[in-house]
Coordinates of C-alpha atoms in Angstrom, one line a residue:
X1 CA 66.9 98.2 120.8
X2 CA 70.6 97.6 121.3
X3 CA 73.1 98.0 118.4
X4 CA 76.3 96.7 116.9
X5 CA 79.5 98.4 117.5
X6 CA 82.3 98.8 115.1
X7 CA 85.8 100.8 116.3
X8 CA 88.1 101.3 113.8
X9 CA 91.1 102.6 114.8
X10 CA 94.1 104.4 112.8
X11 CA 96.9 104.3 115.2
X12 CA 98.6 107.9 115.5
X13 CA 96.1 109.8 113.1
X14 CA 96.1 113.6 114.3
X15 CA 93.1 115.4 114.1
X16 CA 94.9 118.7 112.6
X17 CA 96.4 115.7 109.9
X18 CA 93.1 114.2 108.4
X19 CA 93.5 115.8 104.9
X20 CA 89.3 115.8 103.3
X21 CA 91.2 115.6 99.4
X22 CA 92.7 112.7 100.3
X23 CA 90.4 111.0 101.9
X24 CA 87.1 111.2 100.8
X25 CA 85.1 108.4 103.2
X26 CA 86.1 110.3 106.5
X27 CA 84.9 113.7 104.4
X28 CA 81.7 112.0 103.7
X29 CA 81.5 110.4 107.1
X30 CA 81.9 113.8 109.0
X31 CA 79.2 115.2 107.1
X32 CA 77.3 111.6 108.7
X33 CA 78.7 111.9 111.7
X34 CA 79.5 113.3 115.2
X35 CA 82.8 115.1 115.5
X36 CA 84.6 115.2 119.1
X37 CA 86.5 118.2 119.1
X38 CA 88.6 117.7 122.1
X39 CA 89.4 114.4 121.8
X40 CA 92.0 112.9 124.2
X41 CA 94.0 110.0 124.4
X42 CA 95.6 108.5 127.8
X43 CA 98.6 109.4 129.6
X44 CA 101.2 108.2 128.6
X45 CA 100.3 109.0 124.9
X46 CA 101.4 105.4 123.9
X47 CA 99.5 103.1 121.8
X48 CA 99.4 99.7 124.5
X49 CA 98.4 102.1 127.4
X50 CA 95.6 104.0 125.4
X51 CA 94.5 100.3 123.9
X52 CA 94.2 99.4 127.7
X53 CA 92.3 102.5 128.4
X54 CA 90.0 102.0 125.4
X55 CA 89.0 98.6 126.4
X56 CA 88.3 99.2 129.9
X57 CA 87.2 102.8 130.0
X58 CA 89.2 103.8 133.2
X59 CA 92.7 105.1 133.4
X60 CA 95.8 103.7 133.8
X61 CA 95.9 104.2 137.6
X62 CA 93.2 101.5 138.2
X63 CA 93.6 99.4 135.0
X64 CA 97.6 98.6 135.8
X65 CA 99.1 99.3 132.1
X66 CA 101.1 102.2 132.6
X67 CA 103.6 102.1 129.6
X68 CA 105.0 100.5 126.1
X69 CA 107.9 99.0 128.6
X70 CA 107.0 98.4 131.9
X71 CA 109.4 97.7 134.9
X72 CA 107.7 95.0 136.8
X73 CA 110.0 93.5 139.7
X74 CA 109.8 89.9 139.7
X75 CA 108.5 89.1 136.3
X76 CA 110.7 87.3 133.8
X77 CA 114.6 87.4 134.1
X78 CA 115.0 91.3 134.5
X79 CA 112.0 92.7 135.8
X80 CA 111.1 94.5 132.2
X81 CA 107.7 93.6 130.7
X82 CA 107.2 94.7 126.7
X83 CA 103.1 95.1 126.4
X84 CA 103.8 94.5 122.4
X85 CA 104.8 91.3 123.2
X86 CA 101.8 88.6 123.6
X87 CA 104.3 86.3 125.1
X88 CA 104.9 88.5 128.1
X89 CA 101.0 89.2 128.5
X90 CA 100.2 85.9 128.2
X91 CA 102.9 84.7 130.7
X92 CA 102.0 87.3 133.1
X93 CA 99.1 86.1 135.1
X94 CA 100.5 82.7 135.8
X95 CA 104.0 84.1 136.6
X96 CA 102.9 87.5 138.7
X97 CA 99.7 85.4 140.2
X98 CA 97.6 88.7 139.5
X99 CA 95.8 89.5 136.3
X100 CA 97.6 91.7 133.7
X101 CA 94.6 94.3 133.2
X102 CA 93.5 95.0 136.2
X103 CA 90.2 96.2 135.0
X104 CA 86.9 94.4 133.1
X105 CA 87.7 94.7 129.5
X106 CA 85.3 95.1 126.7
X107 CA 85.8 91.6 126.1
X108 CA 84.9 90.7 129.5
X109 CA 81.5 92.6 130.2
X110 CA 80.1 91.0 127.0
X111 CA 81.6 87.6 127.4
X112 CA 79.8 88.1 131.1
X113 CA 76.7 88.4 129.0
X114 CA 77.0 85.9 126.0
X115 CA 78.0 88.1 124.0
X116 CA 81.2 88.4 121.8
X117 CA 84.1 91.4 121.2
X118 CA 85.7 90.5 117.7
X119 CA 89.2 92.1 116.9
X120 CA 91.5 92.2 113.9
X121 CA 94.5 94.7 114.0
X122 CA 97.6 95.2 112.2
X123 CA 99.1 96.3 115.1
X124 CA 101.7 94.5 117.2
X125 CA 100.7 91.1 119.0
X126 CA 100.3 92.4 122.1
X127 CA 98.2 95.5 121.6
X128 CA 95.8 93.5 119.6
X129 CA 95.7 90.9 122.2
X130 CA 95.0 94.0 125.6
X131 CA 91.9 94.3 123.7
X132 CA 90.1 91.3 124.8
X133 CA 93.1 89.1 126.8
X134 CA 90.9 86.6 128.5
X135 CA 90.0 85.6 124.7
X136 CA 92.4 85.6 122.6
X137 CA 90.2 83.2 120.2
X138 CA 88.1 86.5 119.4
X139 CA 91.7 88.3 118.0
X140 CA 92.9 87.6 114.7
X141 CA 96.8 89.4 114.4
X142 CA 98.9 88.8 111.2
X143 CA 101.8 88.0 113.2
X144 CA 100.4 85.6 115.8
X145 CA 97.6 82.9 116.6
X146 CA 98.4 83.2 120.2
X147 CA 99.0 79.1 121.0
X148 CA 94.9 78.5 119.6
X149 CA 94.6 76.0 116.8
X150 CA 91.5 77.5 115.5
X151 CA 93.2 81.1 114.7
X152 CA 95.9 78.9 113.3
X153 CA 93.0 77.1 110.9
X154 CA 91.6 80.7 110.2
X155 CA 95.2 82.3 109.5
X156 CA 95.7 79.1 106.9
X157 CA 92.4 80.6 105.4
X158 CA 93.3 84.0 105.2
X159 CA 96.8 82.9 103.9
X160 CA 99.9 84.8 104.5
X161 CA 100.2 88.9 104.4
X162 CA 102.0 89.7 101.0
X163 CA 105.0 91.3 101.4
X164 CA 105.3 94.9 101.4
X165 CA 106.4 96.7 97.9
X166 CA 105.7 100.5 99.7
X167 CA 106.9 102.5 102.4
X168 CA 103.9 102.4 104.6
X169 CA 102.1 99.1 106.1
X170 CA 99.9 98.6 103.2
X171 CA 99.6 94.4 103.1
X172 CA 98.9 94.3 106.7
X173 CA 95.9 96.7 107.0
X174 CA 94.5 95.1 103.6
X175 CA 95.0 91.9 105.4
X176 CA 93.2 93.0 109.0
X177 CA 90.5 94.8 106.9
X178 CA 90.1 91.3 105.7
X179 CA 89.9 89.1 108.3
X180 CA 87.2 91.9 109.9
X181 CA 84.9 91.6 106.4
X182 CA 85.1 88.2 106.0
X183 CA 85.4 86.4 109.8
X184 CA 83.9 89.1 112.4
X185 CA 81.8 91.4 110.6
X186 CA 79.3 88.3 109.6
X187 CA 78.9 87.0 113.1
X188 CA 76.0 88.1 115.0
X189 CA 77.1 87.0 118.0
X190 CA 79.8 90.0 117.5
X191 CA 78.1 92.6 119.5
X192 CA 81.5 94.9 119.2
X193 CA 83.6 94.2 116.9
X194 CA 87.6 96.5 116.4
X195 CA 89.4 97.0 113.5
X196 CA 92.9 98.4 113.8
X197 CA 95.2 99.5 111.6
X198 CA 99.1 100.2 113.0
X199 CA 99.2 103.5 109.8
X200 CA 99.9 106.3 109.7
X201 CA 101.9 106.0 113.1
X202 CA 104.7 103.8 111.3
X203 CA 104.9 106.1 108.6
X204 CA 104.8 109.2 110.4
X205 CA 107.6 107.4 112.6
X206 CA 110.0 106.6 109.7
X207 CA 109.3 109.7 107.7
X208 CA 108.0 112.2 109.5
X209 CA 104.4 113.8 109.7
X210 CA 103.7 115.5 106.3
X211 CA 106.3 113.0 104.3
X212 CA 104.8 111.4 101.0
X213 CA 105.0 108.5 102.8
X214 CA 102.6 109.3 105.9
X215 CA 100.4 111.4 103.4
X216 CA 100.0 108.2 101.4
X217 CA 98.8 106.3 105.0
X218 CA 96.0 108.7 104.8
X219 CA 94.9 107.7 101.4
X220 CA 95.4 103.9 102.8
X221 CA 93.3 104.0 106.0
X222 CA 90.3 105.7 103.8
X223 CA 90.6 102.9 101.2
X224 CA 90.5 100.4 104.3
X225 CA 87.3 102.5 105.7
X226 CA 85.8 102.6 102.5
X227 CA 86.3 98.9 101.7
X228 CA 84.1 98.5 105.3
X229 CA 81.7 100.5 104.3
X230 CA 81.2 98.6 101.2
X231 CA 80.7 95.2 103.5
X232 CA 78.2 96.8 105.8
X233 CA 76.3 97.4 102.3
X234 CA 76.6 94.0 101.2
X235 CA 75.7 92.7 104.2
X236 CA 72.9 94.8 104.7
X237 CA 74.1 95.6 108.2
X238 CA 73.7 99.3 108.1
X239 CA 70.7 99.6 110.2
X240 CA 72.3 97.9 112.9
X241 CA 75.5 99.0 113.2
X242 CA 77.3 102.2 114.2
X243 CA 80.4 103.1 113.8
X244 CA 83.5 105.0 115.6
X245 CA 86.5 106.2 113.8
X246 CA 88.9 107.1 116.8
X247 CA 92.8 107.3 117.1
X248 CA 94.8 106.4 120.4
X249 CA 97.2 109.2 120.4
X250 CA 98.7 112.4 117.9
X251 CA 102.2 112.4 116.8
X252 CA 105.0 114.9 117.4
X253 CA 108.2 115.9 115.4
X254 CA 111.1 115.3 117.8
X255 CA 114.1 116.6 118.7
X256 CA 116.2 113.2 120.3
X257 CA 118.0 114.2 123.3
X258 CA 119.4 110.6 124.1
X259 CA 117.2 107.9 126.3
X260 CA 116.3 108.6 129.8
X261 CA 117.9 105.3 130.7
X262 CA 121.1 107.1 129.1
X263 CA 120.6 110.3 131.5
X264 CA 119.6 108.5 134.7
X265 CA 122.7 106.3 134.4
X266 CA 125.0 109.6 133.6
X267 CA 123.3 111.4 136.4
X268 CA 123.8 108.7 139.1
X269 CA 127.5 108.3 138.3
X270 CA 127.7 112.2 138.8
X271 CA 126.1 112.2 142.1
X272 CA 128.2 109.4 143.2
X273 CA 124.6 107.5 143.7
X274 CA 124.3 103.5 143.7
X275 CA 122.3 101.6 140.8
X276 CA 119.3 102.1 142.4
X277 CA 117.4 103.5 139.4
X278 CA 115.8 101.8 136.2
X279 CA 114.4 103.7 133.3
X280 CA 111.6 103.1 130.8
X281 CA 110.2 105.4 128.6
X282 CA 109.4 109.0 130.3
X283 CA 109.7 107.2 133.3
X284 CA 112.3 106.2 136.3
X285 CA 111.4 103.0 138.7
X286 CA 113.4 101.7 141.3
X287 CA 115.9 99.3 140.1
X288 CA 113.2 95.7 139.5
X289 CA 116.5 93.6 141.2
X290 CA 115.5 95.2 144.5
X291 CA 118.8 95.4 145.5
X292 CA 118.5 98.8 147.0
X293 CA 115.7 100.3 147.5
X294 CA 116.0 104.6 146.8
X295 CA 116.0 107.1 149.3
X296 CA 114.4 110.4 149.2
X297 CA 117.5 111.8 149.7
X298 CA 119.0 109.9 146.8
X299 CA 115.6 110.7 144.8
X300 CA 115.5 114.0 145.2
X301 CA 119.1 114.5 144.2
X302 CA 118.6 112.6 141.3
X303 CA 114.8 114.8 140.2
X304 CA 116.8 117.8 140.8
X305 CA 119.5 117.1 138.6
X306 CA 117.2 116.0 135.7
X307 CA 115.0 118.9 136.3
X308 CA 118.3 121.6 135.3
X309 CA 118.2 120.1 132.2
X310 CA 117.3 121.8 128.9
X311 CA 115.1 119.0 128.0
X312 CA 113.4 119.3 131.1
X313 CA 109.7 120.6 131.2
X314 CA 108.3 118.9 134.4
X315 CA 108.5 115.9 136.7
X316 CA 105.9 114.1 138.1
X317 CA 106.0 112.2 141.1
X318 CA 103.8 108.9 142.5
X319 CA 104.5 108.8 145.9
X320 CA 103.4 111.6 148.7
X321 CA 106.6 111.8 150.2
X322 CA 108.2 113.1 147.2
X323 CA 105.6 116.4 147.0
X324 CA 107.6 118.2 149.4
X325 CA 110.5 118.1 146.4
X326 CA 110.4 121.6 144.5
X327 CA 108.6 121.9 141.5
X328 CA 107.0 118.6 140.7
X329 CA 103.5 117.7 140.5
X330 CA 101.2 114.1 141.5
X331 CA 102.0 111.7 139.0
X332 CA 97.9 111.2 139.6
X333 CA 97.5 114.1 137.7
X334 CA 98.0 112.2 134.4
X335 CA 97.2 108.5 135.6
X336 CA 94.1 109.0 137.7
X337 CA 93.9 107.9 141.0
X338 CA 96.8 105.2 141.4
X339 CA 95.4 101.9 142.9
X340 CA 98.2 99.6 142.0
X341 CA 102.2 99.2 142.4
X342 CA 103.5 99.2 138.7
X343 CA 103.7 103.0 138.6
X344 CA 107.2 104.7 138.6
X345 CA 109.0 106.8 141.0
X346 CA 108.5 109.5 138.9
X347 CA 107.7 110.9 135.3
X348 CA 109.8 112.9 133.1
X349 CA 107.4 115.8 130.6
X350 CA 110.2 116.9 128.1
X351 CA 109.9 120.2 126.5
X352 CA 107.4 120.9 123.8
X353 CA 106.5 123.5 120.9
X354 CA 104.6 124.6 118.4
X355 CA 107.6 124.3 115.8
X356 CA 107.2 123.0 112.4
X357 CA 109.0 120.7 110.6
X358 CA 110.1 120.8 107.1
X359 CA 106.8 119.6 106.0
X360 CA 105.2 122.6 107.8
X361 CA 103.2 120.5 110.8
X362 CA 103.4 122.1 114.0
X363 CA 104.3 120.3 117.5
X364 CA 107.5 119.7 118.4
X365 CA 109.2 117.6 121.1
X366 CA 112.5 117.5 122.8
X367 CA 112.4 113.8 122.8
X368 CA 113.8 111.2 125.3
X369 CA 115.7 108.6 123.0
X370 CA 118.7 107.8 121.4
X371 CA 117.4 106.3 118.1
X372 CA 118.7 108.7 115.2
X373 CA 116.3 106.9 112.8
X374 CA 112.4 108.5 114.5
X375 CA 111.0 111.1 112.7
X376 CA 108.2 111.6 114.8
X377 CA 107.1 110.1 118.2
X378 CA 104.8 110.3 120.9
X379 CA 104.2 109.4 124.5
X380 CA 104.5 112.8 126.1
X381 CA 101.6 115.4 127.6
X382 CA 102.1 117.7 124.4
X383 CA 98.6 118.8 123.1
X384 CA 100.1 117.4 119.6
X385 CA 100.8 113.9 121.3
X386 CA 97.3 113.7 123.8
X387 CA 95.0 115.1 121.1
X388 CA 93.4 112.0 119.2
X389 CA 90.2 111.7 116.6
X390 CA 87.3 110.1 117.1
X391 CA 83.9 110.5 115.0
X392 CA 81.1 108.7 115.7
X393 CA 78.5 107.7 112.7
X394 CA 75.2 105.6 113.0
X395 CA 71.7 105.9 113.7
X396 CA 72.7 106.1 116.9
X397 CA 74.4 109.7 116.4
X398 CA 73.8 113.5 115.3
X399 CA 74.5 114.1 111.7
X400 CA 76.8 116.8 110.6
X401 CA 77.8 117.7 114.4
X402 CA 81.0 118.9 115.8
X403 CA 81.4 118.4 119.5
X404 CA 84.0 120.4 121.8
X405 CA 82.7 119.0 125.2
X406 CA 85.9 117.5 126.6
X407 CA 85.8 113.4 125.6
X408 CA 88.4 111.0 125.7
X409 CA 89.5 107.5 124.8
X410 CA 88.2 106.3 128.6
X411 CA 84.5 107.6 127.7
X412 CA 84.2 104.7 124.3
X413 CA 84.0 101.8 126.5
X414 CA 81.0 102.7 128.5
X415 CA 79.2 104.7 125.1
X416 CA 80.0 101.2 123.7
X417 CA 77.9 99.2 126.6
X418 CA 75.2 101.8 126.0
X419 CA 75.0 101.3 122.3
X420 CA 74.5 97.2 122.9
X421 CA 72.8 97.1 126.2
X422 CA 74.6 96.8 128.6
X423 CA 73.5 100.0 130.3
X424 CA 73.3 98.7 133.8
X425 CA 77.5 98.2 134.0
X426 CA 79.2 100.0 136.2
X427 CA 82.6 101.1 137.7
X428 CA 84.0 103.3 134.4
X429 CA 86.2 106.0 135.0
X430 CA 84.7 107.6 131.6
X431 CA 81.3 108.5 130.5
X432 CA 78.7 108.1 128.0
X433 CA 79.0 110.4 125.2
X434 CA 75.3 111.6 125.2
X435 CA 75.8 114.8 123.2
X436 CA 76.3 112.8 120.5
X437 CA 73.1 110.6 121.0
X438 CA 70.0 111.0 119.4
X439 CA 67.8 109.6 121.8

């Protein structure tokens, strides 16, 4: 018989961070539950990239979304695309005369099938939206109805998110947790249904991981789970529906070392090279004006002097031309298989540890920004930043299991299909996670 999924998701929850005293409905849910072990998120270990990669289930070489910021010549009036924004994602298909996720989503295999993927997130606009783009109906975000009048009719019914009297994003999970209880969780026609919450990742941001502040995220995400729990009860759905608890990515205390962008423009005026370089994140593109167009030469000048810095771990590079260069590695390594044009040049790793921070957590990065404000990031290939959590809980699943077969945020869209049906869809670049099935 198939099931009912739900996701909930608790962006930037490390699996070293979940604290049992203060949250007592994960405690009890291990105990229920399946625990992956070795849990990983995507590469880059940003939240609209993993989002992609949970939706789909393949990586972000074939599904197209390769960062937070994207450089994408051509679209818009400088070539950069912000994935929070739904504006941009929205705009892009018509503008770029492509689609934006270049991969089925969730949202699309059961649409294909009558069938519905429900979402209501806390999270940005845009991340909520990558979920289930096609349908934006089916994705209820505090902060946008996305242009369809019957989210604005539903947004009028939930009434506006109460302003926030704490340090951590308290009104806006209570208000997703909401909209899921009362809108998606009722609807049979919900196969899937996503709840996401944007904490702790904002508090661990602002005050660090370990901080009162992120510590009382914890005890905020359990209450949301908890209140969830208590709605499957009412509704007597319990039979029917199973559950994951996963994160997209970990969290690392960082160490700012000024914005790539900053360094690649420092480094071209040192080598005398034209501006022939644009910078996002971890990552350096050819400039999206297309005015010049990089050499090797100029490429390679400009890897090597990034590499003889401090800050420097490794470089990746995209293109087989560039292997030659000393000491980088395939960009593929951490993408997949690249079958698309939006990746960079090349990708910057900055240097990791296992330092602690004043709050005692480990995992430590020598971060590429200029903000003085972070107190934690993420987005690099630190085991801190690419280790995520994810527990599964159902009838569907072992009880009281811990699991350290290598899984990953690209293996929950194909278990999901499984758990409905759908077991005949194909073309996944992650698995079913069968040690955790019963059956």
């Amino acid at each position: 018989m198939s099931r009912r999924v739900l996701i909930i998701g608790t962006d930037g929850l490390r699996p070293d961070n979940v604290d049992l005293n203060r949250m007592p409905t994960y405690s009890e849910l291990i105990k229920r539950g399946t625990l992956f072990g070795s849990f990983q998120s995507a590469f880059p270990s940003e939240t609209r990239v993993s989002m992609t990669t949970l939706t789909t289930g393949v990586l972000p070489g074939r599904h197209g979304v390769v960062s937070n910021l994207m450089v994408v010549p051509g679209f818009g009036d400088d070539g950069y695309l912000q994935t929070g924004d739904d504006g941009d994602l929205l705009a892009y298909s018509e503008a770029m005369l492509e689609p934006f996720i270049l991969a089925p989503t969730l949202g699309d295999r059961l649409h294909s099938h009558g069938m519905k993927l429900a979402v209501a997130a806390s999270s940005s606009p845009g991340a909520s939206l990558l979920w289930n783009l096609k349908h934006p109906e089916q994705v209820i975000n505090p902060s946008s109805t996305y242009g369809v009048e019957q989210l604005r009719q539903l947004h009028v019914e939930l009434g506006e998110v109460s302003p926030e009297e704490s340090h951590v994003k308290r009104e806006r999970a209570l208000w997703a947790t909401r909209a899921l209880v009362e809108v998606h969780l009722r609807s049979q026609r919900n196969q899937a249904m996503v709840l996401w919450l944007s904490e702790p990742d904002a508090s661990q941001h602002d005050y660090g991981l370990g901080s009162p502040e992120s510590l009382e995220a914890l005890e905020l995400i359990d209450a949301c789970v908890a209140e969830v729990l208590r709605a499957i009860e009412r509704e007597a759905l319990t039979d029917e529906l199973d559950l994951f608890l996963i994160s997209d990515h970990g969290h690392s205390t960082i160490r700012a070392q000024g914005s790539l962008q900053e360094h690649v423009r420092i480094g071209c005026e040192e080598l005398g090279l034209a501006k022939q370089f644009a910078a996002a994140g971890h990552y350096v593109y050819a400039a999206p004006d297309g005015a010049i167009e990089p050499s090797l030469q100029d490429t390679a000048a400009l890897i090597a002097w990034l590499q003889a810095k401090p800050w420097c771990e490794q470089v990746y590079v995209s293109s087989p031309e560039y292997m030659d260069l000393p000491g980088v590695l395939p960009l593929e390594q951490l993408l997949g298989p690249i079958a698309h044009r939006r990746a960079p040049l090349f990708a910057i790793q900055p240097v990791w540890s296992h330092e602690t921070n004043e709050y005692g957590v480990p995992g430590t990065t020598m971060a590429l920004t200029s903000s003085t404000s972070l107190r934690a990031s993420h987005g690099t290939n630190s085991p801190y930043d690419r280790h995520a959590f994810c527990l599964a809980v159902g009838n569907s699943f072992h009880q009281g299991v811990v699991s350290d077969i290598p899984s990953g945020i690209v293996d929950i869209a194909p278990t999901v299909c499984w758990l409905i049906g759908l077991q005949e869809e194909i073309g996944f670049d992650g698995r079913v996670l069968r040690e955790a099935l019963r059956d």
